[in-house]
Short mmCIF file of C-alpha atoms in Angstrom, two decimals:
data_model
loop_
_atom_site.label_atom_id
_atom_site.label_comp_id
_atom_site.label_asym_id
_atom_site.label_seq_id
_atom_site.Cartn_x
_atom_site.Cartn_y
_atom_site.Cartn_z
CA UNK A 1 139.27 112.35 135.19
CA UNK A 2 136.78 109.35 135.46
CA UNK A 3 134.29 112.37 136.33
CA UNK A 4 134.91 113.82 133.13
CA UNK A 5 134.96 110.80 130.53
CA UNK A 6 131.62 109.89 132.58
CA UNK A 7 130.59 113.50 131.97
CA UNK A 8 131.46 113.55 128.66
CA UNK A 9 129.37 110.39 128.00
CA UNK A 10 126.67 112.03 128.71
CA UNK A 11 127.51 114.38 126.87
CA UNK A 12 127.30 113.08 123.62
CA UNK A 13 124.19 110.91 124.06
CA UNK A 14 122.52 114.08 124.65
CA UNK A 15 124.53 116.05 121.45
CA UNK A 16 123.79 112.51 119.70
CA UNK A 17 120.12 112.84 120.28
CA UNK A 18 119.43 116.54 120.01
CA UNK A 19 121.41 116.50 116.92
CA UNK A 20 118.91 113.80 115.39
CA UNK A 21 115.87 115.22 116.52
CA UNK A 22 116.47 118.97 115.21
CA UNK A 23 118.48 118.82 112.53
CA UNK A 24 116.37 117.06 109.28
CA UNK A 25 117.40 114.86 107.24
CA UNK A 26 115.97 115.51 104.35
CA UNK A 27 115.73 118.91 102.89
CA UNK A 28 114.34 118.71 99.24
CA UNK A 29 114.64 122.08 97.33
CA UNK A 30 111.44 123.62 96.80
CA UNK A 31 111.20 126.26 94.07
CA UNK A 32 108.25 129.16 94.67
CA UNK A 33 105.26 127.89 92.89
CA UNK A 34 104.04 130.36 90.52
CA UNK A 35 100.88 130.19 90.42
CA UNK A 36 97.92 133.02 89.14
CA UNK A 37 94.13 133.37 90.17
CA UNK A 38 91.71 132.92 87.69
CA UNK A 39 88.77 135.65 87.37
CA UNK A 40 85.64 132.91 87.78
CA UNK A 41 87.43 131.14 90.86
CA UNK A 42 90.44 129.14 91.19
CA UNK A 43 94.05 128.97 90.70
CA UNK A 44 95.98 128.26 87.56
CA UNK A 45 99.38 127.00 87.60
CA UNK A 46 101.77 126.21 84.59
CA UNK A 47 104.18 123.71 83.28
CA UNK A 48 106.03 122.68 80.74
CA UNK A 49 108.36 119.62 78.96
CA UNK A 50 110.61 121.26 76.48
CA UNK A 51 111.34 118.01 73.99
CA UNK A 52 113.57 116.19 73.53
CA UNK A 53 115.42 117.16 76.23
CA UNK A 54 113.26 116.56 79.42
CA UNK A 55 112.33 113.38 78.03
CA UNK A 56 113.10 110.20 80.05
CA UNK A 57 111.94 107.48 78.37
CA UNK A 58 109.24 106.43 75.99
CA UNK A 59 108.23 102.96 75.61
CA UNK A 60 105.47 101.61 73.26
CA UNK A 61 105.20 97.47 71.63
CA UNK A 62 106.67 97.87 67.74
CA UNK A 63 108.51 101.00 68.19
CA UNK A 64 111.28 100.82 65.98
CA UNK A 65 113.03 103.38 68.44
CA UNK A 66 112.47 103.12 72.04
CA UNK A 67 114.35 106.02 74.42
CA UNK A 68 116.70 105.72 75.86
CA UNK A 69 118.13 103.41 73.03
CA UNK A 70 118.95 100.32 75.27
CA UNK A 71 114.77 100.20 76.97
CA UNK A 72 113.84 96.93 75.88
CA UNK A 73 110.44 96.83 76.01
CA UNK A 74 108.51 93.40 76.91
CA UNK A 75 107.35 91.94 74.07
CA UNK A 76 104.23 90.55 75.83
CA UNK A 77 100.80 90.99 74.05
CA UNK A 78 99.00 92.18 77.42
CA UNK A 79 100.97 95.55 77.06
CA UNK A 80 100.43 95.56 73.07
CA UNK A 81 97.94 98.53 73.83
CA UNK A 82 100.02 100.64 76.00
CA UNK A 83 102.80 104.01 75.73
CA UNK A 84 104.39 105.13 78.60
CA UNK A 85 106.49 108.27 78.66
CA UNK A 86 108.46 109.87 81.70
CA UNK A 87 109.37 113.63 81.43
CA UNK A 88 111.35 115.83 83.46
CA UNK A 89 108.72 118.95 84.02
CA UNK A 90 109.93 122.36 84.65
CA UNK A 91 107.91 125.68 86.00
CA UNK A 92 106.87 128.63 83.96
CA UNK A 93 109.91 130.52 83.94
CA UNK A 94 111.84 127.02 82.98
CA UNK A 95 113.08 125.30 86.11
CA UNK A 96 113.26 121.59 86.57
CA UNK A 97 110.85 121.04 89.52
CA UNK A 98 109.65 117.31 88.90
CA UNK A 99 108.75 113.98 87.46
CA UNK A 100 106.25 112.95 85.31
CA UNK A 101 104.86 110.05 83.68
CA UNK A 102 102.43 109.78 80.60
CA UNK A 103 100.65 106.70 79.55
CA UNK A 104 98.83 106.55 76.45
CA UNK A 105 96.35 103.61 76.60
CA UNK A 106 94.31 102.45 73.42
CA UNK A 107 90.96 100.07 74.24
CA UNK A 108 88.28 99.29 72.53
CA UNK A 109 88.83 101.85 70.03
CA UNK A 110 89.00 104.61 72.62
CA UNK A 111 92.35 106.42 74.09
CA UNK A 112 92.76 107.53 77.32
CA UNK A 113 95.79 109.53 78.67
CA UNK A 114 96.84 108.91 82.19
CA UNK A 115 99.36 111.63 83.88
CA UNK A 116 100.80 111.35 87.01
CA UNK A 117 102.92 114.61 88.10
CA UNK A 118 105.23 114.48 90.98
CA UNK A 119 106.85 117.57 92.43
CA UNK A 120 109.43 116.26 95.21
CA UNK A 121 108.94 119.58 97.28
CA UNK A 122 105.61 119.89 97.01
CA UNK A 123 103.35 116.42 96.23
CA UNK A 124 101.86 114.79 93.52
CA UNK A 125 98.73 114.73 91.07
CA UNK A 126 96.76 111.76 89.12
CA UNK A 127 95.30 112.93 86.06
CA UNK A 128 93.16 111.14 84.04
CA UNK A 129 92.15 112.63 80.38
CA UNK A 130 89.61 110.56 78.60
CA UNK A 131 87.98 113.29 75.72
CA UNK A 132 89.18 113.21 72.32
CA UNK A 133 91.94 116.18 71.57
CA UNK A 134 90.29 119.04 70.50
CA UNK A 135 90.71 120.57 66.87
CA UNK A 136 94.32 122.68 68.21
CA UNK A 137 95.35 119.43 69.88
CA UNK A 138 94.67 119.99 73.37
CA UNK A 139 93.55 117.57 75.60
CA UNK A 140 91.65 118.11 78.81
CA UNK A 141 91.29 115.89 82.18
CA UNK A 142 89.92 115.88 85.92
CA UNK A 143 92.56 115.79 88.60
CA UNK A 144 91.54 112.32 89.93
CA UNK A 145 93.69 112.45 93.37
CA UNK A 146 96.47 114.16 94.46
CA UNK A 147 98.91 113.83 97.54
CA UNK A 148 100.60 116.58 100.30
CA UNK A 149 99.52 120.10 98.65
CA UNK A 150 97.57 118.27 96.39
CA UNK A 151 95.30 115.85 98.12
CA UNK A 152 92.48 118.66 99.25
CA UNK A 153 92.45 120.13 95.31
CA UNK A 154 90.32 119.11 92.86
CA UNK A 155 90.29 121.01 89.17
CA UNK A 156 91.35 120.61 85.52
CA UNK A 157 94.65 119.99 83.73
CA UNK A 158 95.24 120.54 79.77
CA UNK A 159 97.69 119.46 78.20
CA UNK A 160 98.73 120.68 74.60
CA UNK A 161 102.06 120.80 72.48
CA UNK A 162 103.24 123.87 71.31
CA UNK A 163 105.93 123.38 68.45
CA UNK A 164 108.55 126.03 68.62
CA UNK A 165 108.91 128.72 66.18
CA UNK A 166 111.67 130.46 67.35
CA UNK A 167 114.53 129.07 65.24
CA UNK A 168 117.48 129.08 67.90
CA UNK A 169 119.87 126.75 66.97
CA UNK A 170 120.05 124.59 70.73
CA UNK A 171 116.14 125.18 71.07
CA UNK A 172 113.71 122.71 71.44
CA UNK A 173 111.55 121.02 68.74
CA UNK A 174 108.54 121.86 70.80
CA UNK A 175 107.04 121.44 74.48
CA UNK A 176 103.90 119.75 76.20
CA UNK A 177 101.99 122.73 78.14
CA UNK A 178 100.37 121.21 80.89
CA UNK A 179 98.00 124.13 82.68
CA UNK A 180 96.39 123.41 85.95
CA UNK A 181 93.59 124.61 87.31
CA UNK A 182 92.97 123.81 91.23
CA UNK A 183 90.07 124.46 92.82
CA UNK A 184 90.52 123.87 96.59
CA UNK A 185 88.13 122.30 99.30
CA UNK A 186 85.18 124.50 100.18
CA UNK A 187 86.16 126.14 103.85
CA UNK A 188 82.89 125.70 106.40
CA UNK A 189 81.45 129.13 107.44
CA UNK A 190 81.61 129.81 110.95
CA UNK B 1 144.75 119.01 129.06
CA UNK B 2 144.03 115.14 130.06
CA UNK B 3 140.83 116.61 131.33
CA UNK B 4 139.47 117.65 127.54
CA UNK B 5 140.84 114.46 126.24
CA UNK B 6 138.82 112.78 128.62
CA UNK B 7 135.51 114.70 127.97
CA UNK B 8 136.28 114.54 123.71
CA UNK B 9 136.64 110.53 124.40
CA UNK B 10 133.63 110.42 126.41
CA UNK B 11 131.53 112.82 123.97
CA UNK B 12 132.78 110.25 121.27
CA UNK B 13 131.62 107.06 123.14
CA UNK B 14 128.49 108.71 124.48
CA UNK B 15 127.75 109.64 120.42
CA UNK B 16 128.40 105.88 119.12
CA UNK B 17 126.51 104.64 122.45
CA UNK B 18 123.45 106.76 121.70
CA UNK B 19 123.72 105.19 117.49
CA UNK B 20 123.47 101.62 118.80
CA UNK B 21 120.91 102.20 121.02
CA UNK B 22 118.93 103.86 118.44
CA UNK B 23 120.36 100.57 115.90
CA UNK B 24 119.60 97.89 118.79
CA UNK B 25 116.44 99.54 120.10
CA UNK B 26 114.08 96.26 119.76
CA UNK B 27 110.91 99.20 120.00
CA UNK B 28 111.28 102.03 117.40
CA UNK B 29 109.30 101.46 114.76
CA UNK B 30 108.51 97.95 115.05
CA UNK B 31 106.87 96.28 112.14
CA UNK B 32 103.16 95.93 112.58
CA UNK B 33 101.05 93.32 110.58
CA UNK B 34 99.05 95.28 107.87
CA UNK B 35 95.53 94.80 107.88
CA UNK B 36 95.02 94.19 104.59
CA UNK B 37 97.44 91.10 105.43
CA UNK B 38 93.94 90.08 107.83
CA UNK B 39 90.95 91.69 105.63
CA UNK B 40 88.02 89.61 104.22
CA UNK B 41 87.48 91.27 101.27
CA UNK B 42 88.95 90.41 98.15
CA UNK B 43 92.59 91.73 97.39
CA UNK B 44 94.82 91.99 94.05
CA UNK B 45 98.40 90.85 94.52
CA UNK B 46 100.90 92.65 92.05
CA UNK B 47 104.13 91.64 91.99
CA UNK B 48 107.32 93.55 90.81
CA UNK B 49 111.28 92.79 91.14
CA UNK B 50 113.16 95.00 93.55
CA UNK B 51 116.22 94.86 91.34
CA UNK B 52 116.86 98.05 89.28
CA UNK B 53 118.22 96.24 86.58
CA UNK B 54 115.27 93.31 86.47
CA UNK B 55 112.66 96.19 85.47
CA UNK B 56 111.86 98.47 82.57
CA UNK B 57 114.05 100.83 83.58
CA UNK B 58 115.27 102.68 86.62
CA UNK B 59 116.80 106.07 86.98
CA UNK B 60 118.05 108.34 89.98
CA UNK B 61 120.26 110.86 90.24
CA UNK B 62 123.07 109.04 88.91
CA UNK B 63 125.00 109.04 92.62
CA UNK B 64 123.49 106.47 94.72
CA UNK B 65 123.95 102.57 95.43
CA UNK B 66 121.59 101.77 93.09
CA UNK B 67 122.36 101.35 89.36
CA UNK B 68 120.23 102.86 86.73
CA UNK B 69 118.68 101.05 84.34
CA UNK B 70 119.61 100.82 81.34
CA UNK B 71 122.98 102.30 81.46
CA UNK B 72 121.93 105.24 78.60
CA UNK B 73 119.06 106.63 80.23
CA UNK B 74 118.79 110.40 81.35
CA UNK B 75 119.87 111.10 84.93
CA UNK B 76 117.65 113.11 87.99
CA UNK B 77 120.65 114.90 88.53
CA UNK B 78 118.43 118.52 89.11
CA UNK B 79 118.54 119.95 92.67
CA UNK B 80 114.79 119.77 92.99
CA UNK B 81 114.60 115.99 91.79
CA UNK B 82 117.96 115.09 92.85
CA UNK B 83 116.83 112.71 96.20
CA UNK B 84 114.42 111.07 93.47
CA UNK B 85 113.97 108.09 91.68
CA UNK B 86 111.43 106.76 88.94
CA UNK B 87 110.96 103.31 88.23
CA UNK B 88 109.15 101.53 84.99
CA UNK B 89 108.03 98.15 85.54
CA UNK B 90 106.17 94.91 84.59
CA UNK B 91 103.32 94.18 87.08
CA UNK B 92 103.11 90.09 87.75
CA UNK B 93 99.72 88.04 88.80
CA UNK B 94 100.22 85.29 91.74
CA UNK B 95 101.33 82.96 88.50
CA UNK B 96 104.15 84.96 87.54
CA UNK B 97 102.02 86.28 84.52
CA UNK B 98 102.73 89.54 82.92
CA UNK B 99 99.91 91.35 84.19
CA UNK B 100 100.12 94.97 83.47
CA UNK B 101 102.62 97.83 83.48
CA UNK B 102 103.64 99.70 86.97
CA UNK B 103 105.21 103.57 87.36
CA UNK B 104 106.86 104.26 90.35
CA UNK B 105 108.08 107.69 91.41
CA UNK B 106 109.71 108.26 94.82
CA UNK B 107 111.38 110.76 96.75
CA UNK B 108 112.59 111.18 100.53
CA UNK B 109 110.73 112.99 102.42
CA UNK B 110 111.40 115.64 105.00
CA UNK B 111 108.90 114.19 107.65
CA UNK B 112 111.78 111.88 108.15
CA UNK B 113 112.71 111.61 111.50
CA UNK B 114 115.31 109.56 112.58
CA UNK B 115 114.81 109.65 116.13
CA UNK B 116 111.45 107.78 115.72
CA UNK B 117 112.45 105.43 113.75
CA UNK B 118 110.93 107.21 110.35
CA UNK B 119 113.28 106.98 107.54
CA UNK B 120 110.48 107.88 104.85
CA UNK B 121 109.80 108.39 101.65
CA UNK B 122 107.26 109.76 99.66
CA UNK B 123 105.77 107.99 96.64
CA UNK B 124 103.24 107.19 93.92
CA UNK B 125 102.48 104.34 91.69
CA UNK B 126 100.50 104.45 88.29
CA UNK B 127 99.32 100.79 87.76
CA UNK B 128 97.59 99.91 84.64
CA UNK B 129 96.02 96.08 83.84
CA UNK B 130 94.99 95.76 80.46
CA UNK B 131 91.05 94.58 80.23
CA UNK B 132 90.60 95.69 84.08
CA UNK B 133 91.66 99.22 84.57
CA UNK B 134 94.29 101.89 85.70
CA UNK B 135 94.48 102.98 89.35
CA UNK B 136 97.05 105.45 91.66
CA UNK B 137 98.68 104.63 94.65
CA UNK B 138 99.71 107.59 97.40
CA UNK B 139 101.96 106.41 100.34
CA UNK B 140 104.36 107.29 102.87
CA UNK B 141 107.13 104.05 102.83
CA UNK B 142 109.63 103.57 106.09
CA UNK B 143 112.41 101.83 105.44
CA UNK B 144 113.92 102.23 108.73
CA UNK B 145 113.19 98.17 109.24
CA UNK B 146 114.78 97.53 105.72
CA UNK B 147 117.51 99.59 106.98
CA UNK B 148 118.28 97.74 109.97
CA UNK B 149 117.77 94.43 109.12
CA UNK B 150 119.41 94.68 105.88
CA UNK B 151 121.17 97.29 104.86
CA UNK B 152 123.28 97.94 108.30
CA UNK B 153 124.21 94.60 108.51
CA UNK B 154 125.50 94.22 105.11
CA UNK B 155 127.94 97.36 106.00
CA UNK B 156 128.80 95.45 109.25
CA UNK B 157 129.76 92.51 107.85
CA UNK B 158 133.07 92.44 106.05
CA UNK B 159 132.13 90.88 102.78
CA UNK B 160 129.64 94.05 102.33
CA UNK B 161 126.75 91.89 101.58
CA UNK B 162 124.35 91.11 103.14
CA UNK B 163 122.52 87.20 102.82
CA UNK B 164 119.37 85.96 104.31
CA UNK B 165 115.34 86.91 103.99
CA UNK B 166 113.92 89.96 105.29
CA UNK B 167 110.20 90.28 104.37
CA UNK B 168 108.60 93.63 105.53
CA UNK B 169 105.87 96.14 104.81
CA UNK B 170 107.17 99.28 103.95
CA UNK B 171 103.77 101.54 103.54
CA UNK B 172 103.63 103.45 106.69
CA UNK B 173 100.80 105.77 105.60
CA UNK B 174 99.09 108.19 104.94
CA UNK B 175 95.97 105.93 105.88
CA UNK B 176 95.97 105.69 110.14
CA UNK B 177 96.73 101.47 109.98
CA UNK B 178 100.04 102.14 107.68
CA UNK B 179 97.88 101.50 104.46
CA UNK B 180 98.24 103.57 101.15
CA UNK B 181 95.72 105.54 99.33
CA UNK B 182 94.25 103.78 96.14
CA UNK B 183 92.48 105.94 93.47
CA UNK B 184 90.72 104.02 90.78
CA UNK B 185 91.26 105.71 87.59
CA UNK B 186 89.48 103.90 84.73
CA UNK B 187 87.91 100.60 83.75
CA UNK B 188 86.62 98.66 86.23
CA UNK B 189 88.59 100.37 89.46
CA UNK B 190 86.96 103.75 87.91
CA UNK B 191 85.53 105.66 90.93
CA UNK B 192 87.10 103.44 93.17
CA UNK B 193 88.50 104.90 96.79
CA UNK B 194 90.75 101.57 97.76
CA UNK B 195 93.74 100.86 100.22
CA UNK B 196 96.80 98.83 99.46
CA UNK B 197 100.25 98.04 101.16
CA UNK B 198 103.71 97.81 99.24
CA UNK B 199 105.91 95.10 100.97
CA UNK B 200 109.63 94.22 99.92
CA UNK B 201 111.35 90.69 100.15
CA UNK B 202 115.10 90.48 100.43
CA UNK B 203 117.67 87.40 99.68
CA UNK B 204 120.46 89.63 99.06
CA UNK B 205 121.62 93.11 99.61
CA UNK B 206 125.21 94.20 98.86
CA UNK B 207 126.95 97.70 99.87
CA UNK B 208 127.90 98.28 96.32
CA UNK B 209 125.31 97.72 94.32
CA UNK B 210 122.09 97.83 96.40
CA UNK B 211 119.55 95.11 96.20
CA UNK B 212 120.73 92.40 94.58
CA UNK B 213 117.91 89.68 95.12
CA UNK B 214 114.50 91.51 95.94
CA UNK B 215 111.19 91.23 95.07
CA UNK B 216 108.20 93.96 95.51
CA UNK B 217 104.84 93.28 96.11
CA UNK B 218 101.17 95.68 95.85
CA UNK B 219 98.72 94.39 97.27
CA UNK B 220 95.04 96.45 96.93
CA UNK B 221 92.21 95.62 99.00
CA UNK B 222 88.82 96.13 96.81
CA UNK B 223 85.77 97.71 98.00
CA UNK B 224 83.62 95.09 98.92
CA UNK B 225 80.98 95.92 95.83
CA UNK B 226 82.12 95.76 92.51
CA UNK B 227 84.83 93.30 91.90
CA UNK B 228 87.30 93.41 88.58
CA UNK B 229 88.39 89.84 87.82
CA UNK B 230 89.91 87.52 89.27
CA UNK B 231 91.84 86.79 92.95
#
């Protein structure tokens, strides 16, 4: 019986340690990415924040209404220049897939727009838009650096809010289109 | 029948023998000294408090340890975002200054392997500094350390706290000497490629509610042209 417990011992370090090294841990879910080749080179991927409702948080100095209604913001005259929004983002057709942030930053008379994207499943992007909206609204900015998927791509995102005409009663007041454009690494020829 | 009573016992001992070896095991993943902790060049020092209700705000997917902050704000409670977490804080100068506002947004990752010592997570940080700049930090944390030294021992004692001071990197990539990536994004860290290391300081860690005296700290190593300010 001694044999057996022995046996058994060694057993389960080696059930212990198989079990560890095989099974993961982690297992975010990933959604397919839908994404669509452009004619001139490229690949164009889109998503959207359907508003109010994906919206985390938005925190600015002298809001009279900050989101969620408890955010106190610090009332500290370094950030008197800043607005930072999180979203939840979805895909095209409408599912949740990630995080993003949105600072607005006013200097010197000039805005920039800062968006960092973050897809769980997939990686994350740094966008930085610095030209004036255009004449519909849209904004457009270089992918600055990206992470996992991301971190070989460089390209283009626009962002642009689209109020909704649709008239549903439960639909939103309008979303934030944010359209990608990635154009990957140049591949050496052999 | 004494037989598989014997062998279920033994599978059972060899399982909880096998977890304290892996808890115990003085070599996986031991804590290396950063080299920014060593470099010449000049550094910024950012700090931020590790305490979810100390920042901006804090949200997760409503589920874990940690609280979110404040107690109205919108849950991660989606599949795809469900393991993670976003974080809005106040960035602090070595005087305790308000410096600048910091973003963080993790999530665990599934190059997590327990068996080496990885508990990881992936994450980003948008940093702005009013009058110097914006950049973006890309890192792989481990908080298998922070795990072992705190967290496991706060479960293990039976107050459920944990008390003492546990000081630790926790970037553990993706740059080869456990650095992060730093992108400058605009002002004076505009076209800046940089590395930095996130490191955590504990006083307190209790099994309900998480950290419960921390303090974060970034730390970015600048290129050794172009300097922004100060430090």
């Amino acid at each position: 019986m001694l044999k057996t417990f022995l046996f058994g011992i060694l057993l389960g370090i080696v059930a212990a340690a198989g079990a560890l090294y095989a099974i993961p841990a982690v297992d975010q879910e990933r959604r397919p990415s839908i994404i669509s080749v452009t004619p001139n080179g490229g690949n164009t991927e889109l998503f959207h924040i359907n508003l109010p409702m994906d919206r985390i948080m938005v925190g600015a100095p002298g809001r009279s209404e900050q989101l969620p209604e408890k955010l106190e913001w610090p009332d500290d005259e370094v950030l008197s220049g800043v607005q930072v929004e999180l979203f939840k983002v979805n895909n095209a057709i409408g599912k949740v897939i990630g995080v993003a942030s949105r600072v607005l930053i006013s200097e010197n008379g000039a805005d920039v727009v800062d968006w960092v994207i973050h897809l769980p499943a997939r990686g994350s992007m740094f966008v930085t838009m610095r030209t004036a909206p255009k004449e519909n609204g849209s904004r457009t900015g270089r992918l600055r650096a990206g992470s996992r998927e991301f971190g070989l791509l460089t390209g283009i995102v626009s962002e642009r809010w689209v109020v909704d005409t649709s008239g549903e009663e439960d639909a939103p007041s309008g979303r934030i289109e944010l359209t990608a454009t990635y154009i990957g690494a140049a591949e050496l020829l052999q | 029948m004494k037989y598989v009573i014997a062998l279920v016992l033994g599978v059972f001992f060899g399982a909880v023998i096998f977890a304290a070896g892996m808890i115990y095991n003085p070599f996986i993943s031991k804590q290396k000294l950063s080299p920014i902790t060593v470099t010449d060049l000049q550094t910024i020092t950012l700090a931020f408090s590790g305490v979810s209700t100390e920042n901006i705000l804090f949200t997760n997917d409503g589920r874990s340890r940690v609280d979110t902050y404040p107690e109205d704000v919108p849950e991660l409670w989606e599949r795809p975002i469900r393991q993670t977490s976003a974080m809005v804080t106040v960035m602090r100068d070595a005087l305790n200054r308000p410096a600048g506002i910091g973003v963080k947004i993790s999530s665990l990752s599934e190059k997590t392997r327990l068996f080496n010592g990885e508990m990881l997570v992936d994450s980003v940080w948008y940093v702005y500094l009013p009058g110097k700049g914006a950049f973006f930090v890309e890192q792989v944390e481990n908080y298998w350390g922070y795990f072992k030294e705190v967290v496991y021992p706060a479960y293990r004692s039976s107050a459920n706290t944990w008390k003492g001071n546990w000081l630790g990197d926790v970037t553990f990539g993706p740059g080869a000497l456990a650095t992060a990536k730093v992108t400058g994004g605009s002002g004076k860290f505009d076209g800046m490629d940089m590395h930095g290391v996130e490191s955590l300081s504990v006083r307190a860690w209790s099994v309900a509610r998480g950290p419960v005296s921390a303090d974060g700290r970034l730390t970015i190593e600048l290129p050794p042209v172009a300097i922004p300010g100060e430090e």
